[in-house]
Amino acid sequence: MTEELFREDASLFECTATIVAIDEAGVVLDRTVFYPLGGGQAGDAGTLATEGGALLQVADTRKHPSRPGDIAHVPPAGAFLGGFAVGTKVVARIDAPRRRAHMRFHTATHLLCALVPHPVDGCSITAGYARLDFHMNEPLDKDALTVGIARLVRDARPVSHRWISEAELDANPQLVRSMSVTPPRGLGRIRVLEIEGADLQPCGGTHVANTAEVGAVVVTKIEKKSAMTRRVVLGFADQA
Ligand SMILES: [Zn+2]
């Protein structure tokens, strides 16, 4: 099982690691700072570098399709893997600006959850935008949501995570906001993300440590996707 350093500290942008497998899915390390696609959040990109000077681009990161618990660092198609073998020590370094964007948008989607008291039935977080689908038929006001997010950002609320037992989650079903992403079961514990006084729900993604770091995020669009779905799209203010 790949040790998931990003679960405890999302601010780690690099680590040393040892290659434990190389196959058609990609390169598997014993530990990593690379977040694999999941929970709506895009996988990380970056590089793996050996002491011998070989450098491999990582185009995407996925949960390994056939090795449960392992994470595959996916090179671009046709990449040359010379210098990389099982046992090789590497420095794994993520594309930090891209990840910072994921962390800011991901935290902003939690702020949206605090403002819109309806279940979530879809979520996508990329470096360029984030979107969240709410199961509801009432109209939403774009400007009011942008103002609401800005207020929570200005509040500079601490963002933290902790682990609870599955029994504790079962005793508090109201914690589960998402209809599309169910918390992973069978590991004995579930990661919950808390934004002080605003939002508390199971989440395995990467977030900033304080809402102030979300910065200038605005609602760029609200779409009626179906009778019971309202899609809210977020962008960075300087790209809107
Ligand atoms: Zn989250």
Tab-separated table of C-alpha atoms and ligand atoms in Angstrom:
chain	number	residue	atom	x	y	z
A	1	MET	CA	0.000	0.000	0.000
A	2	THR	CA	1.305	3.417	-0.935
A	3	GLU	CA	1.677	5.648	2.129
A	4	GLU	CA	-0.538	8.662	1.405
A	5	LEU	CA	1.416	11.636	2.775
A	6	PHE	CA	-1.092	14.121	1.262
A	7	ARG	CA	-3.846	12.882	3.612
A	8	GLU	CA	-2.054	14.195	6.696
A	9	ASP	CA	-0.296	17.202	5.187
A	10	ALA	CA	-1.614	18.736	1.968
A	11	SER	CA	1.125	21.379	2.061
A	12	LEU	CA	3.851	18.810	1.275
A	13	PHE	CA	4.859	19.347	-2.337
A	14	GLU	CA	7.721	16.848	-2.455
A	15	CYS	CA	9.057	13.731	-0.758
A	16	THR	CA	11.667	11.035	-1.200
A	17	ALA	CA	10.362	7.570	-2.038
A	18	THR	CA	11.338	4.177	-3.422
A	19	ILE	CA	9.839	2.599	-6.538
A	20	VAL	CA	7.963	-0.620	-5.668
A	21	ALA	CA	6.469	-1.404	-9.076
A	22	ILE	CA	6.431	-0.216	-12.678
A	23	ASP	CA	3.676	-1.508	-14.960
A	24	GLU	CA	1.194	-0.405	-17.622
A	25	ALA	CA	-0.675	1.728	-15.061
A	26	GLY	CA	2.422	3.717	-14.153
A	27	VAL	CA	5.036	3.982	-11.421
A	28	VAL	CA	4.123	2.887	-7.875
A	29	LEU	CA	6.068	4.344	-4.937
A	30	ASP	CA	6.177	3.240	-1.289
A	31	ARG	CA	5.010	6.746	-0.269
A	32	THR	CA	3.851	9.801	-2.167
A	33	VAL	CA	2.676	13.416	-2.082
A	34	PHE	CA	0.753	12.892	-5.379
A	35	TYR	CA	-3.046	12.950	-4.911
A	36	PRO	CA	-4.837	10.382	-7.130
A	37	LEU	CA	-8.024	11.374	-9.002
A	38	GLY	CA	-10.915	10.875	-6.626
A	39	GLY	CA	-13.768	12.534	-4.782
A	40	GLY	CA	-14.140	14.854	-7.763
A	41	GLN	CA	-10.613	16.229	-7.399
A	42	ALA	CA	-8.210	15.862	-10.341
A	43	GLY	CA	-5.024	13.830	-9.923
A	44	ASP	CA	-1.699	15.602	-9.454
A	45	ALA	CA	0.944	16.129	-12.106
A	46	GLY	CA	4.666	16.641	-11.498
A	47	THR	CA	8.009	14.851	-11.787
A	48	LEU	CA	9.966	11.921	-10.417
A	49	ALA	CA	13.746	12.439	-10.299
A	50	THR	CA	16.460	9.874	-9.547
A	51	GLU	CA	19.797	10.545	-7.832
A	52	GLY	CA	21.395	9.594	-11.127
A	53	GLY	CA	19.728	12.552	-12.833
A	54	ALA	CA	16.933	10.774	-14.716
A	55	LEU	CA	13.708	12.774	-14.793
A	56	LEU	CA	10.227	11.443	-15.521
A	57	GLN	CA	7.185	13.635	-16.067
A	58	VAL	CA	4.017	12.543	-14.288
A	59	ALA	CA	0.987	13.566	-16.369
A	60	ASP	CA	-1.683	12.284	-13.981
A	61	THR	CA	-2.134	10.270	-10.807
A	62	ARG	CA	-4.670	7.468	-10.355
A	63	LYS	CA	-5.609	4.822	-7.847
A	64	HIS	CA	-3.935	1.724	-9.253
A	65	PRO	CA	-6.571	-0.294	-11.175
A	66	SER	CA	-5.323	-3.730	-10.078
A	67	ARG	CA	-3.214	-3.133	-6.937
A	68	PRO	CA	-5.629	-2.100	-4.168
A	69	GLY	CA	-4.212	0.645	-1.947
A	70	ASP	CA	-1.464	1.532	-4.422
A	71	ILE	CA	-1.184	4.799	-6.329
A	72	ALA	CA	-0.027	4.935	-9.957
A	73	HIS	CA	2.042	7.909	-11.144
A	74	VAL	CA	1.082	8.005	-14.813
A	75	PRO	CA	3.766	9.120	-17.295
A	76	PRO	CA	2.822	10.701	-20.630
A	77	ALA	CA	2.232	8.173	-23.434
A	78	GLY	CA	5.514	6.918	-24.870
A	79	ALA	CA	7.657	8.313	-22.032
A	80	PHE	CA	11.192	6.898	-21.693
A	81	LEU	CA	11.633	5.131	-18.347
A	82	GLY	CA	15.397	4.611	-18.544
A	83	GLY	CA	16.976	4.941	-15.082
A	84	PHE	CA	13.742	3.955	-13.333
A	85	ALA	CA	13.419	0.451	-11.863
A	86	VAL	CA	12.014	-1.295	-8.810
A	87	GLY	CA	14.158	-0.245	-5.832
A	88	THR	CA	15.250	3.077	-7.367
A	89	LYS	CA	15.078	6.006	-4.946
A	90	VAL	CA	13.378	9.108	-6.321
A	91	VAL	CA	12.364	12.610	-5.347
A	92	ALA	CA	8.633	12.931	-6.104
A	93	ARG	CA	7.644	16.553	-6.710
A	94	ILE	CA	4.159	17.742	-7.614
A	95	ASP	CA	3.273	20.664	-9.882
A	96	ALA	CA	2.714	23.050	-6.961
A	97	PRO	CA	0.763	25.865	-8.687
A	98	ARG	CA	-1.659	23.294	-10.155
A	99	ARG	CA	-2.153	21.635	-6.746
A	100	ARG	CA	-2.549	25.015	-5.004
A	101	ALA	CA	-5.391	25.718	-7.437
A	102	HIS	CA	-6.988	22.331	-6.602
A	103	MET	CA	-6.686	23.073	-2.860
A	104	ARG	CA	-8.196	26.563	-3.168
A	105	PHE	CA	-11.099	25.366	-5.338
A	106	HIS	CA	-11.675	22.251	-3.253
A	107	THR	CA	-11.921	24.305	-0.061
A	108	ALA	CA	-14.231	26.751	-1.860
A	109	THR	CA	-16.601	23.878	-2.722
A	110	HIS	CA	-16.908	23.221	1.025
A	111	LEU	CA	-17.760	26.913	1.516
A	112	LEU	CA	-20.487	26.495	-1.115
A	113	CYS	CA	-21.828	23.515	0.857
A	114	ALA	CA	-22.024	25.798	3.895
A	115	LEU	CA	-24.089	28.295	1.890
A	116	VAL	CA	-26.364	25.867	0.032
A	117	PRO	CA	-28.107	23.431	2.428
A	118	HIS	CA	-28.867	20.711	-0.120
A	119	PRO	CA	-27.276	17.339	-0.964
A	120	VAL	CA	-24.465	17.279	-3.519
A	121	ASP	CA	-24.849	14.908	-6.458
A	122	GLY	CA	-21.754	15.706	-8.490
A	123	CYS	CA	-18.420	17.438	-8.134
A	124	SER	CA	-15.409	18.245	-10.323
A	125	ILE	CA	-12.303	20.124	-9.199
A	126	THR	CA	-9.602	21.107	-11.686
A	127	ALA	CA	-6.914	23.811	-11.761
A	128	GLY	CA	-9.066	26.023	-13.995
A	129	TYR	CA	-12.520	25.721	-12.463
A	130	ALA	CA	-14.613	23.747	-10.002
A	131	ARG	CA	-18.223	22.741	-10.266
A	132	LEU	CA	-20.652	21.373	-7.744
A	133	ASP	CA	-24.105	19.944	-8.537
A	134	PHE	CA	-26.763	20.389	-5.875
A	135	HIS	CA	-29.866	18.214	-5.695
A	136	MET	CA	-32.478	20.974	-5.496
A	137	ASN	CA	-35.018	22.855	-7.614
A	138	GLU	CA	-34.964	26.282	-5.958
A	139	PRO	CA	-33.143	29.017	-7.899
A	140	LEU	CA	-29.680	30.119	-6.717
A	141	ASP	CA	-28.321	33.675	-6.872
A	142	LYS	CA	-24.848	33.904	-8.411
A	143	ASP	CA	-23.877	37.217	-6.826
A	144	ALA	CA	-25.230	36.289	-3.392
A	145	LEU	CA	-23.139	33.087	-3.430
A	146	THR	CA	-20.013	35.005	-4.511
A	147	VAL	CA	-20.563	37.455	-1.637
A	148	GLY	CA	-21.153	34.535	0.766
A	149	ILE	CA	-17.908	32.823	-0.263
A	150	ALA	CA	-15.985	36.116	0.074
A	151	ARG	CA	-17.347	36.556	3.593
A	152	LEU	CA	-16.205	33.064	4.672
A	153	VAL	CA	-12.784	33.720	3.081
A	154	ARG	CA	-12.533	37.025	4.959
A	155	ASP	CA	-13.474	35.243	8.211
A	156	ALA	CA	-10.156	33.332	7.930
A	157	ARG	CA	-11.648	30.163	9.417
A	158	PRO	CA	-9.270	27.296	10.245
A	159	VAL	CA	-9.598	24.184	8.053
A	160	SER	CA	-8.635	20.881	9.654
A	161	HIS	CA	-9.226	17.164	9.334
A	162	ARG	CA	-9.576	14.311	11.765
A	163	TRP	CA	-10.398	10.604	11.612
A	164	ILE	CA	-13.627	9.150	12.997
A	165	SER	CA	-14.799	5.552	13.266
A	166	GLU	CA	-17.389	4.110	10.885
A	167	ALA	CA	-19.686	3.663	13.900
A	168	GLU	CA	-19.389	7.385	14.657
A	169	LEU	CA	-20.304	8.200	11.044
A	170	ASP	CA	-23.284	5.820	11.152
A	171	ALA	CA	-24.470	7.601	14.304
A	172	ASN	CA	-24.288	10.967	12.482
A	173	PRO	CA	-25.725	10.374	8.963
A	174	GLN	CA	-26.311	14.133	8.544
A	175	LEU	CA	-22.545	14.467	8.056
A	176	VAL	CA	-22.790	12.921	4.603
A	177	ARG	CA	-23.546	15.731	2.147
A	178	SER	CA	-22.670	13.979	-1.058
A	179	MET	CA	-24.968	11.581	-2.892
A	180	SER	CA	-22.379	10.853	-5.580
A	181	VAL	CA	-19.294	10.196	-3.471
A	182	THR	CA	-19.713	7.777	-0.587
A	183	PRO	CA	-16.997	7.695	2.058
A	184	PRO	CA	-14.695	4.674	1.660
A	185	ARG	CA	-15.745	1.856	3.982
A	186	GLY	CA	-13.907	-1.106	5.380
A	187	LEU	CA	-10.761	0.746	6.485
A	188	GLY	CA	-12.176	1.184	9.991
A	189	ARG	CA	-11.853	4.941	9.932
A	190	ILE	CA	-13.169	7.845	7.877
A	191	ARG	CA	-11.500	11.182	7.278
A	192	VAL	CA	-13.669	14.198	8.079
A	193	LEU	CA	-12.925	17.739	7.009
A	194	GLU	CA	-13.988	20.632	9.210
A	195	ILE	CA	-14.169	24.322	8.395
A	196	GLU	CA	-14.667	25.904	11.784
A	197	GLY	CA	-18.273	26.950	12.268
A	198	ALA	CA	-19.130	26.396	8.590
A	199	ASP	CA	-18.861	22.841	7.278
A	200	LEU	CA	-18.141	19.314	8.502
A	201	GLN	CA	-18.252	16.281	6.196
A	202	PRO	CA	-16.293	13.205	5.163
A	203	CYS	CA	-13.652	14.133	2.567
A	204	GLY	CA	-10.333	12.653	1.493
A	205	GLY	CA	-9.221	15.538	-0.724
A	206	THR	CA	-6.584	18.234	-0.299
A	207	HIS	CA	-7.525	21.618	1.184
A	208	VAL	CA	-5.861	24.863	2.239
A	209	ALA	CA	-5.290	25.267	6.000
A	210	ASN	CA	-7.346	28.425	6.410
A	211	THR	CA	-10.227	29.836	4.359
A	212	ALA	CA	-8.205	33.053	3.854
A	213	GLU	CA	-5.965	31.040	1.484
A	214	VAL	CA	-8.936	30.371	-0.830
A	215	GLY	CA	-8.491	33.948	-2.057
A	216	ALA	CA	-10.648	35.559	-4.713
A	217	VAL	CA	-13.012	32.828	-5.908
A	218	VAL	CA	-16.226	33.784	-7.681
A	219	VAL	CA	-19.304	31.985	-8.965
A	220	THR	CA	-18.975	32.248	-12.744
A	221	LYS	CA	-22.120	30.382	-13.722
A	222	ILE	CA	-25.234	28.707	-12.379
A	223	GLU	CA	-26.897	26.162	-14.640
A	224	LYS	CA	-30.121	24.208	-14.352
A	225	LYS	CA	-28.857	20.764	-15.379
A	226	SER	CA	-32.172	19.003	-14.741
A	227	ALA	CA	-35.405	19.522	-12.842
A	228	MET	CA	-33.615	18.578	-9.624
A	229	THR	CA	-30.032	19.668	-10.304
A	230	ARG	CA	-28.484	23.134	-9.998
A	231	ARG	CA	-24.844	23.318	-11.093
A	232	VAL	CA	-22.618	26.003	-9.541
A	233	VAL	CA	-19.352	26.768	-11.379
A	234	LEU	CA	-16.460	28.505	-9.581
A	235	GLY	CA	-13.526	30.400	-11.073
A	236	PHE	CA	-10.629	32.479	-9.804
A	237	ALA	CA	-11.507	36.196	-9.912
A	238	ASP	CA	-8.412	37.051	-11.957
A	239	GLN	CA	-9.458	34.534	-14.649
A	240	ALA	CA	-13.193	35.294	-14.621
B	1	ZN	ZN	-12.911	18.268	0.673
